[in-house]
Amino acid sequence: MAEAKKLLGRKNQHLGQLWYRSLTLRHVISLLDQVEDVAKVPARIENLMAEKQLYAAVQLHVQSMLMLEREGLQAV
């Protein structure tokens, strides 16, 4: 019985590590998605400016800057 409890404890610890790793990977994927979106912003702003949608271009710029500040990605 003690041996079974010991094995279950090890498996439970391993499951905890896997769970934490999955959370970390989800966060990294989310950050990469945000970086990808931000990388597209300059082209989107240029398109909006070419279409004379200046207010929308400014809004997109401000929203992108706020998101970068919020996520700590200013260096991107």
mmCIF file of C-alpha atoms in Angstrom:
data_model
loop_
_atom_site.group_PDB
_atom_site.id
_atom_site.type_symbol
_atom_site.label_atom_id
_atom_site.label_comp_id
_atom_site.label_asym_id
_atom_site.label_seq_id
_atom_site.Cartn_x
_atom_site.Cartn_y
_atom_site.Cartn_z
ATOM 1 C CA MET A 1 0.000 0.000 0.000
ATOM 2 C CA ALA A 2 2.826 2.392 0.901
ATOM 3 C CA GLU A 3 4.559 1.609 -2.383
ATOM 4 C CA ALA A 4 1.381 2.403 -4.347
ATOM 5 C CA LYS A 5 0.993 5.685 -2.464
ATOM 6 C CA LYS A 6 4.609 6.569 -3.243
ATOM 7 C CA LEU A 7 4.121 5.822 -6.964
ATOM 8 C CA LEU A 8 0.908 7.853 -7.071
ATOM 9 C CA GLY A 9 2.681 10.757 -5.392
ATOM 10 C CA ARG A 10 5.369 10.696 -8.076
ATOM 11 C CA LYS A 11 2.801 10.553 -10.861
ATOM 12 C CA ASN A 12 0.826 13.372 -9.250
ATOM 13 C CA GLN A 13 3.976 15.499 -9.066
ATOM 14 C CA HIS A 14 4.734 14.715 -12.709
ATOM 15 C CA LEU A 15 1.171 15.667 -13.690
ATOM 16 C CA GLY A 16 1.581 18.938 -11.835
ATOM 17 C CA GLN A 17 4.759 19.677 -13.742
ATOM 18 C CA LEU A 18 3.063 18.857 -17.049
ATOM 19 C CA TRP A 19 0.100 21.075 -16.159
ATOM 20 C CA TYR A 20 2.409 23.985 -15.298
ATOM 21 C CA ARG A 21 4.346 23.471 -18.524
ATOM 22 C CA SER A 22 1.110 23.496 -20.553
ATOM 23 C CA LEU A 23 0.111 26.800 -18.916
ATOM 24 C CA THR A 24 3.515 28.271 -19.725
ATOM 25 C CA LEU A 25 3.316 27.105 -23.328
ATOM 26 C CA ARG A 26 -0.181 28.545 -23.725
ATOM 27 C CA HIS A 27 1.084 31.890 -22.453
ATOM 28 C CA VAL A 28 4.044 31.799 -24.855
ATOM 29 C CA ILE A 29 1.732 30.964 -27.774
ATOM 30 C CA SER A 30 -0.527 33.853 -26.796
ATOM 31 C CA LEU A 31 2.438 36.243 -26.702
ATOM 32 C CA LEU A 32 3.646 35.013 -30.089
ATOM 33 C CA ASP A 33 0.179 35.577 -31.542
ATOM 34 C CA GLN A 34 0.211 39.112 -30.191
ATOM 35 C CA VAL A 35 3.688 39.740 -31.623
ATOM 36 C CA GLU A 36 2.493 38.453 -34.984
ATOM 37 C CA ASP A 37 -0.496 40.807 -34.858
ATOM 38 C CA VAL A 38 1.721 43.758 -33.944
ATOM 39 C CA ALA A 39 4.073 42.953 -36.809
ATOM 40 C CA LYS A 40 1.153 43.470 -39.193
ATOM 41 C CA VAL A 41 0.209 46.869 -37.733
ATOM 42 C CA PRO A 42 2.529 49.082 -39.823
ATOM 43 C CA ALA A 43 1.139 47.678 -43.081
ATOM 44 C CA ARG A 44 -2.408 48.027 -41.810
ATOM 45 C CA ILE A 45 -1.750 51.645 -40.807
ATOM 46 C CA GLU A 46 -0.282 52.398 -44.243
ATOM 47 C CA ASN A 47 -3.345 50.894 -45.918
ATOM 48 C CA LEU A 48 -5.678 52.936 -43.740
ATOM 49 C CA MET A 49 -3.722 56.102 -44.478
ATOM 50 C CA ALA A 50 -3.788 55.379 -48.209
ATOM 51 C CA GLU A 51 -7.560 55.055 -47.944
ATOM 52 C CA LYS A 52 -7.655 58.387 -46.076
ATOM 53 C CA GLN A 53 -8.976 56.702 -42.939
ATOM 54 C CA LEU A 54 -6.700 58.684 -40.683
ATOM 55 C CA TYR A 55 -8.794 58.368 -37.536
ATOM 56 C CA ALA A 56 -8.852 54.563 -37.857
ATOM 57 C CA ALA A 57 -5.077 54.567 -38.436
ATOM 58 C CA VAL A 58 -4.502 56.599 -35.269
ATOM 59 C CA GLN A 59 -6.841 54.361 -33.292
ATOM 60 C CA LEU A 60 -4.993 51.257 -34.469
ATOM 61 C CA HIS A 61 -1.660 52.822 -33.548
ATOM 62 C CA VAL A 62 -2.814 53.829 -30.068
ATOM 63 C CA GLN A 63 -4.436 50.444 -29.383
ATOM 64 C CA SER A 64 -1.281 48.647 -30.487
ATOM 65 C CA MET A 65 0.938 50.809 -28.284
ATOM 66 C CA LEU A 66 -1.326 50.272 -25.274
ATOM 67 C CA MET A 67 -1.298 46.514 -25.828
ATOM 68 C CA LEU A 68 2.494 46.505 -26.069
ATOM 69 C CA GLU A 69 2.791 48.466 -22.835
ATOM 70 C CA ARG A 70 0.281 46.244 -21.062
ATOM 71 C CA GLU A 71 2.051 43.047 -22.115
ATOM 72 C CA GLY A 72 5.564 44.393 -21.566
ATOM 73 C CA LEU A 73 6.493 44.013 -25.229
ATOM 74 C CA GLN A 74 7.714 47.537 -25.958
ATOM 75 C CA ALA A 75 11.009 46.229 -27.402
ATOM 76 C CA VAL A 76 9.070 44.395 -30.121
#
